[in-house]
PDB file of C-alpha atoms in Angstrom:
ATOM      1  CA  UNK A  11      85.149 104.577 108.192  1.00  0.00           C
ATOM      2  CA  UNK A  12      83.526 106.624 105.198  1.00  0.00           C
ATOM      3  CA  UNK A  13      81.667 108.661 107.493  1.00  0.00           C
ATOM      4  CA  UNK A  14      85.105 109.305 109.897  1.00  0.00           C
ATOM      5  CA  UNK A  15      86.592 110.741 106.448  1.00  0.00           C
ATOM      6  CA  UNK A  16      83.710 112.945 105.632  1.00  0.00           C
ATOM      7  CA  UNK A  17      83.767 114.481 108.808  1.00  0.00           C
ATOM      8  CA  UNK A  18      87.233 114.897 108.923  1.00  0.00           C
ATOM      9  CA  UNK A  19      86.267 116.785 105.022  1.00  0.00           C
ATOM     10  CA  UNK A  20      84.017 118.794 106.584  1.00  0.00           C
ATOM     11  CA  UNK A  21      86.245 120.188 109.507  1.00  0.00           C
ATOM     12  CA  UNK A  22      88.732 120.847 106.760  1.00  0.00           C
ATOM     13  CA  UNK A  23      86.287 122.138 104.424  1.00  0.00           C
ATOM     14  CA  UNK A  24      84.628 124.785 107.086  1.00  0.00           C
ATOM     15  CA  UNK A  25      87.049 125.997 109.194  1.00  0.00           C
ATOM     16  CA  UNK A  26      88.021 129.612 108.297  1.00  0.00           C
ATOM     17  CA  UNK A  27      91.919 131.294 108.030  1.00  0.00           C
ATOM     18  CA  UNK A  28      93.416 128.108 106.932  1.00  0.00           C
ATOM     19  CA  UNK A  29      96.214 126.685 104.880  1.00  0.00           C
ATOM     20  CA  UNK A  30      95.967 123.528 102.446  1.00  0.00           C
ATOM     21  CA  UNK A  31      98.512 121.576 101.745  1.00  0.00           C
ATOM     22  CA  UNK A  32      99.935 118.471 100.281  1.00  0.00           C
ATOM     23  CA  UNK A  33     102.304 116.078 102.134  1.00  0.00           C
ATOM     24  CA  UNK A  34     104.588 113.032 100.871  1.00  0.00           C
ATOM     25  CA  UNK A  35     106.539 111.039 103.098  1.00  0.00           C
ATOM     26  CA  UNK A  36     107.016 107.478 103.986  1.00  0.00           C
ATOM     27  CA  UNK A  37     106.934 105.120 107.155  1.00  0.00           C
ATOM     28  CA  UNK A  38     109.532 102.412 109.034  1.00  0.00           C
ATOM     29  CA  UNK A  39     106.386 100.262 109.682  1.00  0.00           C
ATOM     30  CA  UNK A  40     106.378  97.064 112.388  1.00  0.00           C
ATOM     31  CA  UNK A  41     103.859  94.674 112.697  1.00  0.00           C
ATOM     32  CA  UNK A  42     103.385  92.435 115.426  1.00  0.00           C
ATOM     33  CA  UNK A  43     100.673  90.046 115.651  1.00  0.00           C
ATOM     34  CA  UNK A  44     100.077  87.716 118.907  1.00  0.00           C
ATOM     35  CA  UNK A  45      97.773  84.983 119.497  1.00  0.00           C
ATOM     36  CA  UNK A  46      96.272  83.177 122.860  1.00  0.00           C
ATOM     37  CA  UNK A  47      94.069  80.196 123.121  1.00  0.00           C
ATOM     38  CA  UNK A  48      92.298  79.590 126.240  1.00  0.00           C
ATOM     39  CA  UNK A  49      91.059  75.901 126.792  1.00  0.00           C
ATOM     40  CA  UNK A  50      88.647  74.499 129.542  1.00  0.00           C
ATOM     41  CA  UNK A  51      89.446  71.018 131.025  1.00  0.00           C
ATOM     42  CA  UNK A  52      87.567  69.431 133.242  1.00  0.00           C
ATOM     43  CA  UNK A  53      87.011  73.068 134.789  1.00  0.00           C
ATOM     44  CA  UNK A  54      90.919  73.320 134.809  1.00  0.00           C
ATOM     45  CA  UNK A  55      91.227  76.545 131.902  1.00  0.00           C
ATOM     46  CA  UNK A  56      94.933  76.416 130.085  1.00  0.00           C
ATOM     47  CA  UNK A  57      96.560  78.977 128.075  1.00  0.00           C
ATOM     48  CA  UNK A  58      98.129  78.671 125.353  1.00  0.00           C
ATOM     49  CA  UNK A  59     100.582  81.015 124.088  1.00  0.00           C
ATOM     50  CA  UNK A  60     101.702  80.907 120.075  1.00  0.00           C
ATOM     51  CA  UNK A  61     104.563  82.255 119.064  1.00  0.00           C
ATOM     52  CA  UNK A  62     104.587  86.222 118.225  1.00  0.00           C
ATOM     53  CA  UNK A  63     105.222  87.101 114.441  1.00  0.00           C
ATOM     54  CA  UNK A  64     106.607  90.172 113.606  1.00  0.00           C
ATOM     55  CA  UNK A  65     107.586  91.552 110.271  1.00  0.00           C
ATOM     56  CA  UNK A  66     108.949  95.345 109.286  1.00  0.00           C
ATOM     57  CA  UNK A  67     109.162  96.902 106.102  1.00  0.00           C
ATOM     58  CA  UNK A  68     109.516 100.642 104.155  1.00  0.00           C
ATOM     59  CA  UNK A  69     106.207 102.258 102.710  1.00  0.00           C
ATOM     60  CA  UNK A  70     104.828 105.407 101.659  1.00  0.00           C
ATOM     61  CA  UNK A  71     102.470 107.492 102.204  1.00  0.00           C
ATOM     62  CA  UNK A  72     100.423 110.790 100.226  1.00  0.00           C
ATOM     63  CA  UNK A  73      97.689 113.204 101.522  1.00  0.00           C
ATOM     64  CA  UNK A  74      96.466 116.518 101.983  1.00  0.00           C
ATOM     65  CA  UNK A  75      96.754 118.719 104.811  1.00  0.00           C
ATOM     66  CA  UNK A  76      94.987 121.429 106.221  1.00  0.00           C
ATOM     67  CA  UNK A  77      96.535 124.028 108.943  1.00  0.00           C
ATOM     68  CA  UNK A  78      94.594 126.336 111.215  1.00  0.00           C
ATOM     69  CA  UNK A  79      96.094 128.182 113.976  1.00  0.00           C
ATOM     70  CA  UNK A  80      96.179 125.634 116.394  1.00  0.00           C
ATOM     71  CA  UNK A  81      95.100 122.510 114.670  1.00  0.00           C
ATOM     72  CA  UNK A  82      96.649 120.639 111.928  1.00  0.00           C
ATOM     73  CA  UNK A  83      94.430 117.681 110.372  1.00  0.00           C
ATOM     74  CA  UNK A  84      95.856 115.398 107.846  1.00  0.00           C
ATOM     75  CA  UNK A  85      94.387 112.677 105.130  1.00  0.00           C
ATOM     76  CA  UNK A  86      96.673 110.231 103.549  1.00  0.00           C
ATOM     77  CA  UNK A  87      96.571 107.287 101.900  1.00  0.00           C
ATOM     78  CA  UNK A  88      99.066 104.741 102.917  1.00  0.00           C
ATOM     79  CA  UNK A  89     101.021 101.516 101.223  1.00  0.00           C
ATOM     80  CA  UNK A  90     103.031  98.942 103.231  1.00  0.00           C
ATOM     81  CA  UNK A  91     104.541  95.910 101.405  1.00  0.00           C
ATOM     82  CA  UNK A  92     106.388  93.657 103.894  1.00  0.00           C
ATOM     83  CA  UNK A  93     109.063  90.591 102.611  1.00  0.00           C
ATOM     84  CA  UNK A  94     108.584  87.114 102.799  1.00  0.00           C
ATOM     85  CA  UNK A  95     109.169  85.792 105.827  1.00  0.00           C
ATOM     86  CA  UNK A  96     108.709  82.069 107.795  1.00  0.00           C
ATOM     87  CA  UNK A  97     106.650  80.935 110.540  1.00  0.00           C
ATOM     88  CA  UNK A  98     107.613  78.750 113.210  1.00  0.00           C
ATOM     89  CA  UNK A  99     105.089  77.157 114.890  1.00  0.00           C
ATOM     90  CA  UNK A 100     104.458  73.520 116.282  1.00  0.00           C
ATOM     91  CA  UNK A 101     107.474  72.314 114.518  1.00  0.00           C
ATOM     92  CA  UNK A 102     105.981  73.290 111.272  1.00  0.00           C
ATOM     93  CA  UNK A 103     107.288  76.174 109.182  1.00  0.00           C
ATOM     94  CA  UNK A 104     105.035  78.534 106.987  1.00  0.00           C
ATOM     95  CA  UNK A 105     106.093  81.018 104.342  1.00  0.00           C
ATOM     96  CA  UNK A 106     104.337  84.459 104.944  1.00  0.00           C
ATOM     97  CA  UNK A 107     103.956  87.459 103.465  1.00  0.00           C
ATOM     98  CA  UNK A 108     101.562  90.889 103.791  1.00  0.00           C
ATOM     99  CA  UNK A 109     100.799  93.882 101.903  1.00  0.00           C
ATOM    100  CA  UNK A 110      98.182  96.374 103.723  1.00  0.00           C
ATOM    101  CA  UNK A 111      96.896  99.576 102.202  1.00  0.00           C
ATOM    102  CA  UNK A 112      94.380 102.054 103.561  1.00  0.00           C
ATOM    103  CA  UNK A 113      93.419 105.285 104.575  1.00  0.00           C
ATOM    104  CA  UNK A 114      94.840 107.638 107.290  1.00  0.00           C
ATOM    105  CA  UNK A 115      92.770 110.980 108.722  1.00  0.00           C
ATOM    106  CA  UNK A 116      94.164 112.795 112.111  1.00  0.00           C
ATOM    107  CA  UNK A 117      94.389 115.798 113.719  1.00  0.00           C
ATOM    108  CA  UNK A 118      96.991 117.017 115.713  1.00  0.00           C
ATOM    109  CA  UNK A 119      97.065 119.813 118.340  1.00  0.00           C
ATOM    110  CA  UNK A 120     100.502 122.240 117.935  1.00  0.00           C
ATOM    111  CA  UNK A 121     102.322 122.546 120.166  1.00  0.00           C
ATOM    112  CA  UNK A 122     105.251 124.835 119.098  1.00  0.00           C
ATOM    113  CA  UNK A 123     107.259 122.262 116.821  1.00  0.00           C
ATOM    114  CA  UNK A 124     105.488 119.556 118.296  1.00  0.00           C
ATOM    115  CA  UNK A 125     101.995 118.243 117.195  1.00  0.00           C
ATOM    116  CA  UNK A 126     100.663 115.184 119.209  1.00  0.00           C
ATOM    117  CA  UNK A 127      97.734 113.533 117.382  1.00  0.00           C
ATOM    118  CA  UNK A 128      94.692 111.368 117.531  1.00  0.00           C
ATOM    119  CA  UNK A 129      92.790 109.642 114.524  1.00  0.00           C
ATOM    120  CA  UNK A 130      91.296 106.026 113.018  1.00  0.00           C
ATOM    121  CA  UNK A 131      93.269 104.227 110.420  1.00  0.00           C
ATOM    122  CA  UNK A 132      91.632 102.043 107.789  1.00  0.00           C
ATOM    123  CA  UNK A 133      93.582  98.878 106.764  1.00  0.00           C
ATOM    124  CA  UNK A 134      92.962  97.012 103.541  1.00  0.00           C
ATOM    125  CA  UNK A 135      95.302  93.638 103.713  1.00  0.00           C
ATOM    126  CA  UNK A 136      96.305  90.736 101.933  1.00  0.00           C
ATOM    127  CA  UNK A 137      97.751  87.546 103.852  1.00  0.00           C
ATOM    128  CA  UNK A 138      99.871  85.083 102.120  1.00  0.00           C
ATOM    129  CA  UNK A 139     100.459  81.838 104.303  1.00  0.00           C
ATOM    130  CA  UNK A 140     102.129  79.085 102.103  1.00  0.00           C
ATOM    131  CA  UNK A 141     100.342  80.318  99.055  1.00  0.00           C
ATOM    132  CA  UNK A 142      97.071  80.750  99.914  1.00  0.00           C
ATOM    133  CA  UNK A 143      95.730  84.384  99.892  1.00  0.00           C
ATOM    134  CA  UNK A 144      93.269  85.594 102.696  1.00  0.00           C
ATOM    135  CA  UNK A 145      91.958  89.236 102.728  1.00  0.00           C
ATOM    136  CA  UNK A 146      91.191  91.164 105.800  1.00  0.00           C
ATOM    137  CA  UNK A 147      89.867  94.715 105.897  1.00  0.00           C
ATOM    138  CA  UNK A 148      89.686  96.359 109.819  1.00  0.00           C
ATOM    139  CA  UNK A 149      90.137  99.583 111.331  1.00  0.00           C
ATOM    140  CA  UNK A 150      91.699 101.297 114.481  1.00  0.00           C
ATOM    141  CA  UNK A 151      92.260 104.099 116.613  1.00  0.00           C
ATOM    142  CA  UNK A 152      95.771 106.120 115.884  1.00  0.00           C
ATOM    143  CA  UNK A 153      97.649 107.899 118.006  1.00  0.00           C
ATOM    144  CA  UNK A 154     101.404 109.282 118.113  1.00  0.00           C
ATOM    145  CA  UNK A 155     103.410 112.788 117.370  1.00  0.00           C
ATOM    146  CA  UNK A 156     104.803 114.508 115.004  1.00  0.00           C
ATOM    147  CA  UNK A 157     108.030 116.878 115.217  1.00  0.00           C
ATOM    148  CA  UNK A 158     107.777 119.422 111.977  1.00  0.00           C
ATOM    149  CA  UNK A 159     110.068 121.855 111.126  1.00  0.00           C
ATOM    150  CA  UNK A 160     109.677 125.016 108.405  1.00  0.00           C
ATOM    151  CA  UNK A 161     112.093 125.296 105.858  1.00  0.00           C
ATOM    152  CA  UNK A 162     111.040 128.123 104.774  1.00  0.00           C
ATOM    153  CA  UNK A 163     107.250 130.066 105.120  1.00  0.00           C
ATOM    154  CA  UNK A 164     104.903 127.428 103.361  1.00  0.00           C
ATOM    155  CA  UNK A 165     107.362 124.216 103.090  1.00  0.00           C
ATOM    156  CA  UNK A 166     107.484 122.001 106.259  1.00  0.00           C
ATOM    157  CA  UNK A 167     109.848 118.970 106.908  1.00  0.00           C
ATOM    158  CA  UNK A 168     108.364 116.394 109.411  1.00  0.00           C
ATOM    159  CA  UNK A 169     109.063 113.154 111.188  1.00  0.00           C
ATOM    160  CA  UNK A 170     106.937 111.126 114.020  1.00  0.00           C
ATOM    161  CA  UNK A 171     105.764 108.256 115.960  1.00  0.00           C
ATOM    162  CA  UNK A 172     102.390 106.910 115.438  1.00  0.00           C
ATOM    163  CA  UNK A 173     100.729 103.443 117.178  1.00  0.00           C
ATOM    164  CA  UNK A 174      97.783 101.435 116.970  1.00  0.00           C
ATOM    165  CA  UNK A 175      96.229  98.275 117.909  1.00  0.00           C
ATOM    166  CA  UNK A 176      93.620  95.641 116.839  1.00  0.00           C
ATOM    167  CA  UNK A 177      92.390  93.155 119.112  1.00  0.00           C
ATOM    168  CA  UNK A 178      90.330  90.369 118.527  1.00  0.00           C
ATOM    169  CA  UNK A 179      88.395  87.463 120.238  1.00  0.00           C
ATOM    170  CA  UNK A 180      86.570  84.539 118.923  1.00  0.00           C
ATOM    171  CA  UNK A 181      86.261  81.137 119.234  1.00  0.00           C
ATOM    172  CA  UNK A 182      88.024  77.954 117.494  1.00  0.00           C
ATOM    173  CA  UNK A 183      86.320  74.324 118.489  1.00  0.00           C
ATOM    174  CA  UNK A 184      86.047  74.917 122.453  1.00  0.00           C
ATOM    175  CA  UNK A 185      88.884  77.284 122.302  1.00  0.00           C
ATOM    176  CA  UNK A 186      88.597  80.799 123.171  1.00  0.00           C
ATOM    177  CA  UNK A 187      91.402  82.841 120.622  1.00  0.00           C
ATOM    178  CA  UNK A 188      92.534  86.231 121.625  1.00  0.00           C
ATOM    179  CA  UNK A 189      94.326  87.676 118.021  1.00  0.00           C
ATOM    180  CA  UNK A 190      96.176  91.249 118.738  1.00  0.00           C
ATOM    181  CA  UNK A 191      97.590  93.223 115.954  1.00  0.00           C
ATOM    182  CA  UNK A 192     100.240  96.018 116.547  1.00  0.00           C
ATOM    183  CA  UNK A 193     101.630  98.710 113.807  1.00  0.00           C
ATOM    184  CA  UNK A 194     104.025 100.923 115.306  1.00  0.00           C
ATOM    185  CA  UNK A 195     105.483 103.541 112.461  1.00  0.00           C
ATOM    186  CA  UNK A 196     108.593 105.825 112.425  1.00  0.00           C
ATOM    187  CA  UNK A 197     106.962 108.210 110.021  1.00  0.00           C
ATOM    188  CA  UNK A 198     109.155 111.121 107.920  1.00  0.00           C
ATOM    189  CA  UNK A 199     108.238 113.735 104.690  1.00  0.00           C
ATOM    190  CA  UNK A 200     107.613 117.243 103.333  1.00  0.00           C
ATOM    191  CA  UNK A 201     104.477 119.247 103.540  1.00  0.00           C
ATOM    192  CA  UNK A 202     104.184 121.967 101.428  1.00  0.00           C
ATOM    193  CA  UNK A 203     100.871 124.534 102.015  1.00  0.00           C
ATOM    194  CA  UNK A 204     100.203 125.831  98.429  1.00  0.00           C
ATOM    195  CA  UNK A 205      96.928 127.900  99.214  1.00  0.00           C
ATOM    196  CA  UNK A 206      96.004 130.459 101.871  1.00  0.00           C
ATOM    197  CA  UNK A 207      92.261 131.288 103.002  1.00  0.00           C
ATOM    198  CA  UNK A 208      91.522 134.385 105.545  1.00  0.00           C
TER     199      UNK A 208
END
């Protein structure tokens, strides 16, 4: 994931007649995580489906920008803090909760107002299941647009989509465990470009 940054830097850092800038904003995050076990019995496999989890919250998000004529690439750091929330499962209940931090770095193709983009996301999170903390660190590939709008010649008002998807598989006793993760975000902020280069 360092090295994904640093290139990302480097585009940033060598591309000529350019604009930096800085961008605040913050996200309507949803996170949906499934889980499948897959049992063999007597050559007869079963599946077994657990029940999906989902949980929502508000976060932020800060960065720097930088704008060429037809590219716009973007690093941000990101902050998510999702509410308690209870587990049903097996006729048991567990209290839950998540916070997930990380680092964001895209760029974006523009399209008139539009800008659809591509980029990895770097999660940092931290699990609570009925008190006990687990930490998890992971990263995936982000995709979505963005619709931005000047206010006026170097301050931009923005709001977009953005997706992505972890999937896991592993085994548990003689149980093979498919884990998906989902984060779809409903994304909004300013961008302001506070230095020219041409």
């Amino acid at each position: 994931m360092k090295k994904i940054v640093l290139l990302f830097f480097i585009i940033m850092c060598s591309s000529c007649s350019v604009k930096y800038g800085l961008l605040l904003g913050g996200q309507k995050e949803e996170y949906t995580e499934t889980l499948e076990a897959r049992t063999f019995s007597f050559g007869s496999p079963q599946t077994i489906n657990y029940p999906q989890y989902q949980n929502s919250t508000n976060g932020y998000h800060v960065g720097i920008s930088e704008e060429s004529e037809y590219l716009l690439t973007k690093i941000t750091y990101f902050s998510n803090s999702y509410g308690d929330k209870k587990y049903e499962v097996a006729g048991k209940s567990y209290d839950t909760s998540l916070k997930e931090s990380g680092v964001n770095a895209t760029i974006a193709w523009k399209v008139w107002w539009f800008q659809p983009f591509i980029g990895v996301k770097k999660f940092s999170s931290n699990y609570v299941v009925n008190g006990e903390t687990t930490k998890d660190s992971y990263n995936t590939l982000d995709l979505g647009v963005d619709f931005e709008v000047p206010l006026k010649e170097d301050l931009f008002i923005y709001a977009g989509y953005a997706t992505s998807k972890r999937t896991n598989f592993g085994f548990i006793g003689g149980a093979s465990v498919t884990q998906s993760i989902k984060h779809d975000a409903l994304k909004f902020g300013l961008r302001w470009n506070f230095v020219s280069l041409k």
